[in-house]
Coordinates of C-alpha atoms in Angstrom, one line a residue:
M426 CA 5.4 35.0 14.5
D427 CA 7.4 35.3 11.2
V428 CA 7.0 38.8 9.9
A429 CA 8.2 37.9 6.4
L430 CA 5.7 35.1 6.0
E431 CA 2.9 37.3 7.4
H432 CA 3.7 40.1 5.0
L433 CA 3.8 37.6 2.1
L434 CA 0.4 36.2 2.9
A435 CA -1.1 39.6 3.5
R436 CA 0.1 40.7 0.1
H437 CA -1.4 37.7 -1.6
V438 CA -4.8 38.3 0.2
A439 CA -4.7 41.9 -0.9
E440 CA -4.0 40.9 -4.5
G441 CA -6.9 38.4 -4.5
T442 CA -4.9 35.2 -4.6
M443 CA -7.0 33.8 -1.8
P444 CA -9.5 35.1 0.8
G445 CA -7.3 34.1 3.6
A446 CA -4.7 31.7 4.9
V447 CA -3.4 30.0 8.1
A448 CA 0.3 29.3 8.3
S449 CA 3.3 28.6 10.5
I450 CA 7.0 28.5 10.0
G451 CA 9.7 27.5 12.5
R452 CA 10.6 24.5 14.7
E453 CA 7.6 25.2 16.9
L454 CA 4.0 26.0 16.0
S455 CA 3.6 29.8 15.6
P456 CA 0.2 30.4 13.9
I457 CA -0.2 33.2 11.4
V458 CA -3.8 34.0 10.4
V459 CA -4.5 36.4 7.6
G460 CA -7.7 37.3 5.8
A461 CA -11.1 35.7 5.9
A462 CA -12.7 32.3 5.4
G463 CA -14.2 33.5 2.1
P464 CA -15.0 36.7 0.1
D465 CA -16.6 39.1 2.6
G466 CA -16.6 36.2 5.1
A467 CA -15.7 36.1 8.8
P468 CA -12.1 36.4 9.9
L469 CA -10.2 33.1 9.7
R470 CA -9.5 31.1 12.9
S471 CA -6.2 29.4 13.6
D472 CA -8.1 26.1 14.3
A473 CA -9.9 26.1 11.0
I474 CA -10.4 22.6 9.5
V475 CA -9.3 22.3 5.8
R476 CA -9.2 19.7 3.1
I477 CA -5.5 18.8 2.8
Q478 CA -5.9 16.4 -0.2
S479 CA -2.5 15.3 -1.3
M480 CA -0.8 16.3 1.9
T481 CA -2.5 13.0 3.0
K482 CA 0.1 11.0 1.1
I483 CA 2.9 11.4 3.6
V484 CA 0.5 10.5 6.5
A485 CA -0.5 7.3 4.7
A486 CA 3.2 6.6 3.9
V487 CA 4.1 6.9 7.6
A488 CA 1.3 4.5 8.6
A489 CA 2.7 2.0 6.0
L490 CA 6.2 2.3 7.2
R491 CA 5.0 1.6 10.8
L492 CA 3.4 -1.6 9.5
V493 CA 6.7 -2.5 7.8
E494 CA 8.6 -1.9 11.1
Q495 CA 6.1 -4.1 12.9
G496 CA 6.8 -6.9 10.4
A497 CA 3.3 -7.0 8.9
I498 CA 4.6 -6.3 5.3
A499 CA 8.0 -5.6 3.8
L500 CA 8.9 -2.9 1.4
D501 CA 9.7 -5.3 -1.4
D502 CA 6.8 -7.6 -0.8
P503 CA 4.4 -8.0 -3.7
V504 CA 1.0 -6.5 -2.8
D505 CA -0.8 -9.4 -4.6
P506 CA -1.5 -11.5 -1.4
W507 CA -3.5 -8.6 -0.1
M508 CA -4.7 -7.1 -3.4
P509 CA -5.3 -10.0 -5.8
E510 CA -6.9 -7.5 -8.1
L511 CA -3.3 -6.4 -9.0
A512 CA -2.0 -9.9 -9.8
D513 CA -0.8 -10.7 -13.4
R514 CA -0.8 -7.1 -14.6
R515 CA -0.6 -6.2 -18.3
V516 CA 1.6 -3.3 -19.3
L517 CA 1.3 -1.1 -22.3
A518 CA 4.0 -1.7 -24.9
D519 CA 4.3 2.1 -24.9
P520 CA 2.6 4.7 -22.6
R521 CA 0.7 6.0 -25.7
A522 CA -0.1 2.6 -27.2
P523 CA -3.7 1.3 -27.7
L524 CA -5.1 -0.4 -24.6
D525 CA -4.8 -3.8 -26.2
D526 CA -1.1 -3.4 -27.1
T527 CA 0.3 -4.9 -24.0
V528 CA 2.9 -7.2 -22.6
A529 CA 3.0 -9.2 -19.3
A530 CA 4.4 -7.4 -16.3
A531 CA 8.0 -8.3 -15.7
R532 CA 7.5 -8.3 -11.9
P533 CA 4.7 -7.8 -9.4
I534 CA 3.8 -4.4 -7.9
T535 CA 5.5 -4.0 -4.5
L536 CA 4.8 -1.7 -1.5
R537 CA 8.0 0.2 -2.5
H538 CA 6.5 0.8 -6.0
V539 CA 3.3 2.1 -4.4
L540 CA 5.1 4.5 -2.0
T541 CA 7.2 5.9 -4.8
N542 CA 4.5 6.4 -7.4
Q543 CA 6.1 3.7 -9.5
S544 CA 3.3 1.1 -9.6
G545 CA 2.4 1.9 -13.2
Y546 CA -0.9 3.6 -12.3
G547 CA -1.2 7.4 -12.1
I548 CA -1.9 10.7 -13.9
I549 CA -1.3 10.5 -17.6
V550 CA -0.3 14.0 -18.9
A551 CA 0.1 13.1 -22.6
D552 CA -2.8 12.5 -24.9
S553 CA -3.2 8.8 -25.1
P554 CA -5.9 6.0 -25.0
L555 CA -5.0 5.3 -21.4
Q556 CA -5.6 9.0 -20.5
V557 CA -9.0 8.8 -22.1
A558 CA -9.8 5.5 -20.4
L559 CA -9.0 6.8 -17.0
G560 CA -11.3 9.7 -17.5
D561 CA -14.1 7.5 -18.9
A562 CA -13.8 5.2 -15.8
G563 CA -14.0 8.2 -13.4
L564 CA -10.4 7.6 -12.3
D565 CA -8.8 10.8 -13.7
P566 CA -7.5 12.6 -10.6
A567 CA -9.3 15.9 -9.8
N568 CA -10.0 18.1 -6.8
E569 CA -13.6 16.8 -6.5
P570 CA -14.0 14.1 -3.8
V571 CA -13.9 10.4 -4.8
D572 CA -17.3 9.3 -6.0
L573 CA -16.7 5.5 -6.2
P574 CA -16.5 3.2 -3.2
A575 CA -13.0 1.8 -2.6
Q576 CA -13.7 -1.7 -4.1
E577 CA -15.4 -0.3 -7.2
W578 CA -12.6 2.2 -7.7
L579 CA -10.0 -0.6 -7.4
D580 CA -11.9 -2.8 -9.8
A581 CA -12.1 0.0 -12.4
L582 CA -8.4 0.7 -12.0
S583 CA -7.3 -2.9 -12.2
A584 CA -9.2 -3.4 -15.4
L585 CA -6.8 -1.0 -17.1
P586 CA -3.2 -1.8 -18.2
L587 CA -0.2 -0.2 -16.5
A588 CA 1.5 2.7 -18.2
H589 CA 4.9 1.2 -17.6
Q590 CA 6.5 -1.8 -15.9
P591 CA 6.4 -1.7 -12.1
G592 CA 9.4 0.2 -10.8
E593 CA 10.5 1.4 -14.3
G594 CA 8.5 4.6 -14.5
W595 CA 6.8 7.3 -12.4
R596 CA 3.2 8.4 -12.6
Y597 CA 1.6 10.6 -9.9
H598 CA -1.2 10.1 -7.4
L599 CA -3.2 6.9 -8.1
S600 CA -0.6 4.7 -6.2
F601 CA -1.7 6.4 -3.0
G602 CA -5.3 5.4 -3.5
L603 CA -4.0 1.9 -3.8
L604 CA -2.0 2.4 -0.6
G605 CA -5.1 3.5 1.3
I606 CA -6.8 0.2 0.4
L607 CA -3.6 -1.8 1.1
L608 CA -3.4 -0.4 4.6
S609 CA -6.8 -1.8 5.5
R610 CA -6.1 -5.2 4.1
V611 CA -2.6 -5.6 5.6
A612 CA -3.9 -4.5 9.1
E613 CA -7.3 -6.4 8.7
T614 CA -9.2 -3.4 9.8
S615 CA -10.5 -0.1 8.3
T616 CA -8.1 2.4 6.9
R617 CA -9.6 4.9 9.3
E618 CA -8.6 2.7 12.2
V619 CA -5.1 2.1 10.8
L620 CA -4.5 5.8 10.5
R621 CA -5.9 6.5 13.9
R622 CA -3.9 3.7 15.6
E623 CA -0.6 4.3 13.8
V624 CA -0.5 8.1 13.4
L625 CA -3.3 10.2 14.6
D626 CA -3.6 8.9 18.2
P627 CA 0.2 8.6 18.9
V628 CA 0.8 12.1 17.7
G629 CA -2.4 13.7 19.1
M630 CA -4.3 14.8 16.0
P631 CA -7.9 15.1 17.1
D632 CA -9.1 17.1 14.1
T633 CA -7.6 14.9 11.4
G634 CA -9.5 12.2 9.6
F635 CA -11.8 11.4 6.7
R636 CA -14.8 12.8 8.5
V637 CA -15.5 16.1 10.4
P638 CA -17.6 15.4 13.5
D639 CA -20.9 17.2 13.5
A640 CA -19.9 19.2 16.6
E641 CA -16.9 20.6 14.7
A642 CA -18.4 21.1 11.3
H643 CA -18.6 24.9 11.9
R644 CA -14.8 25.0 11.7
L645 CA -14.6 23.5 8.2
L646 CA -13.8 26.2 5.7
P647 CA -15.5 26.5 2.3
A648 CA -13.4 25.6 -0.7
F649 CA -13.2 27.8 -3.9
R650 CA -12.3 27.7 -7.5
R651 CA -11.3 30.9 -9.4
T652 CA -13.6 31.6 -12.3
E653 CA -12.3 33.0 -15.6
E654 CA -13.5 36.4 -14.5
G655 CA -11.3 36.1 -11.4
F656 CA -14.0 35.6 -8.8
F657 CA -14.1 32.8 -6.2
A658 CA -16.8 30.2 -7.0
E659 CA -17.6 28.0 -4.0
V660 CA -17.2 24.3 -4.8
E661 CA -17.6 23.0 -1.2
P662 CA -19.6 24.8 1.5
A663 CA -18.4 25.9 4.9
G664 CA -19.4 23.2 7.4
G665 CA -20.6 20.8 4.7
G666 CA -19.7 18.8 1.7
F667 CA -18.1 15.4 1.2
H668 CA -16.2 15.2 4.6
T669 CA -19.3 15.9 6.8
G670 CA -22.0 13.4 7.9
P671 CA -21.7 9.7 7.7
A672 CA -19.3 8.2 5.2
P673 CA -21.2 7.5 1.9
F674 CA -19.1 4.4 1.2
D675 CA -15.7 2.8 2.0
E676 CA -13.4 5.8 1.6
S677 CA -10.1 4.0 2.1
H678 CA -8.8 5.5 -1.1
S679 CA -9.8 9.1 -0.1
E680 CA -8.0 12.0 1.5
L681 CA -8.1 13.7 4.8
V682 CA -9.1 17.0 6.5
S683 CA -6.7 18.5 9.1
T684 CA -5.7 21.6 10.9
L685 CA -2.5 23.7 11.3
A686 CA -1.9 22.4 14.8
D687 CA -2.5 18.8 13.9
Y688 CA -0.3 18.7 10.8
H689 CA 2.5 20.6 12.6
A690 CA 2.3 18.0 15.4
F691 CA 2.6 15.2 12.8
L692 CA 5.6 16.7 11.1
R693 CA 7.3 17.5 14.4
A694 CA 6.8 13.9 15.7
L695 CA 8.0 12.5 12.4
I696 CA 11.3 14.4 12.2
D697 CA 11.9 14.0 15.9
G698 CA 11.9 10.2 15.5
E699 CA 8.7 9.5 17.4
L700 CA 6.9 7.7 14.5
V701 CA 9.4 5.8 12.5
S702 CA 13.0 4.7 12.6
P703 CA 15.9 6.9 11.3
A704 CA 16.2 4.5 8.3
S705 CA 12.5 4.9 7.5
L706 CA 12.7 8.7 7.8
E707 CA 15.6 8.7 5.4
L708 CA 13.4 7.0 2.8
I709 CA 10.8 9.7 3.2
R710 CA 13.1 12.6 2.9
T711 CA 15.5 11.4 0.1
D712 CA 15.0 10.8 -3.6
Q713 CA 14.0 7.2 -4.3
V714 CA 13.4 7.5 -8.0
D715 CA 16.0 6.4 -10.6
A716 CA 16.9 8.9 -13.3
A717 CA 15.6 6.6 -16.0
A718 CA 12.1 6.9 -14.5
K719 CA 12.1 10.7 -14.6
T720 CA 10.9 11.0 -18.2
D721 CA 9.5 14.2 -19.7
D722 CA 6.0 12.6 -20.1
S723 CA 5.9 11.4 -16.4
F724 CA 4.7 14.7 -15.0
F725 CA 4.5 18.3 -15.7
P726 CA 7.4 20.1 -17.6
G727 CA 10.4 20.9 -15.5
F728 CA 9.3 18.9 -12.4
W729 CA 12.4 16.8 -12.3
S730 CA 14.9 19.6 -12.8
S731 CA 15.7 19.9 -9.0
T732 CA 13.1 17.6 -7.6
G733 CA 12.9 14.0 -6.6
W734 CA 10.3 11.8 -4.8
G735 CA 10.8 10.0 -1.5
F736 CA 8.0 8.1 0.3
G737 CA 4.9 10.3 0.2
A738 CA 6.6 13.6 -0.5
S739 CA 8.8 15.4 -3.0
V740 CA 12.4 16.2 -2.1
V741 CA 14.6 19.0 -3.3
T742 CA 17.7 17.6 -5.0
E743 CA 19.6 20.7 -6.1
G744 CA 20.1 24.3 -5.1
P745 CA 20.0 26.2 -1.8
H746 CA 17.1 24.2 -0.4
R747 CA 18.6 20.8 -1.1
G748 CA 17.3 18.3 1.4
R749 CA 14.0 20.0 1.9
F750 CA 11.0 17.7 1.6
G751 CA 7.3 18.5 1.3
W752 CA 4.2 18.5 -0.9
S753 CA 1.0 20.4 -1.5
G754 CA -2.7 19.7 -1.8
G755 CA -5.1 20.6 -4.6
Y756 CA -6.9 23.3 -2.6
G757 CA -3.9 25.5 -2.0
T758 CA -2.3 23.7 0.9
D759 CA 1.4 23.2 1.3
F760 CA 4.2 22.1 3.6
F761 CA 7.9 21.8 3.7
V762 CA 10.5 20.6 6.2
D763 CA 14.1 21.8 6.0
P764 CA 17.2 19.7 7.1
D765 CA 17.5 22.0 10.2
G766 CA 14.1 21.0 11.4
T767 CA 12.2 24.1 10.3
I768 CA 8.6 23.3 9.4
C769 CA 6.5 25.5 7.2
I770 CA 2.8 24.9 6.6
L771 CA 0.3 26.9 4.6
L772 CA -3.4 26.2 4.5
T773 CA -5.8 28.0 2.1
Q774 CA -8.9 26.5 0.4
V775 CA -8.5 27.8 -3.2
E776 CA -8.0 25.3 -6.0
M777 CA -4.6 25.2 -7.6
D778 CA -4.2 27.8 -10.4
A779 CA -1.5 30.1 -11.7
R780 CA -1.9 32.5 -8.8
I781 CA -1.9 29.8 -6.1
L782 CA 1.2 28.3 -7.7
A783 CA 2.9 31.7 -7.6
L784 CA 2.1 31.9 -3.9
L785 CA 3.6 28.5 -3.3
G786 CA 6.7 29.5 -5.3
D787 CA 7.0 32.6 -3.1
L788 CA 6.6 30.3 0.0
Q789 CA 9.5 28.1 -1.1
A790 CA 11.7 31.2 -1.1
V791 CA 10.6 32.6 2.2
R792 CA 13.8 31.3 3.9
D793 CA 16.2 32.4 1.2

């Protein structure tokens, strides 16, 4: 057990950053469990199931790369044959332009564009008609579970113009909803089955998926949002919520639940070469975004100062942690992998806010 990480988490629990956390750091799994499942709740268990949200991205990316290595699709193949909804795109003349001020797409969207968040679809951080339209269509990314079936979600998204030409800009998140649907169409089966066949079963991740089995629902933690008064408001209950029971619709564009042991096994298998080739792993863990695409309006201020984006994860491009790759999830989950093979995973269930972000900043420095 890493004493420094345990002390860091215990301090944040005492300060009220989160009720509790499950974590590990090192080449091998070494669970650290601090605090409770919720305010005045039962002590946490190391096998707790959590909503990992955007930590799903690298799992889906690995599944896609395995399909590439099998010859089912190539990185620079247009996605149109599988997703005709994305053919003949219109592109805003400027990201803040009116929705009808468009030009034709200079090229089709490819799998590479999707994996690198360069499809033209994604979070719009600047006030603009496209930002409003995404919100009005129910497409504005949030921590709440998806509430549109995959086809309706895709139809609503494809009705809107791209923020930039494919491959010439960067916008976060929505490309990976597209990827989830693309996986099912390329493999001609459900996304659930693709992920099971290509990643979850080969690694041995019994507790990872879109759904929590009824028999294991008691292990699913509640999720919280901090109120203005500093209290924890429950937004998803323990053992319940979106990820329990039968799927309400096709959730190909949705995100996963997982556990510390499952996610560590995934990262270990990935960097040990058990899932993809060395060339594919290099695409995951190195910056794939051109400098011209790293504009100030593409994401939050300062993001690109020492950060790049690979396939499904961010990468550190400068400083003492250069070569580290990882990403976080909206309910206070995070992982990183260092070039020496050290894996760090942190699982809480508190929505991202200033205090959770401070915790994640402290986590990044735990190996300084």
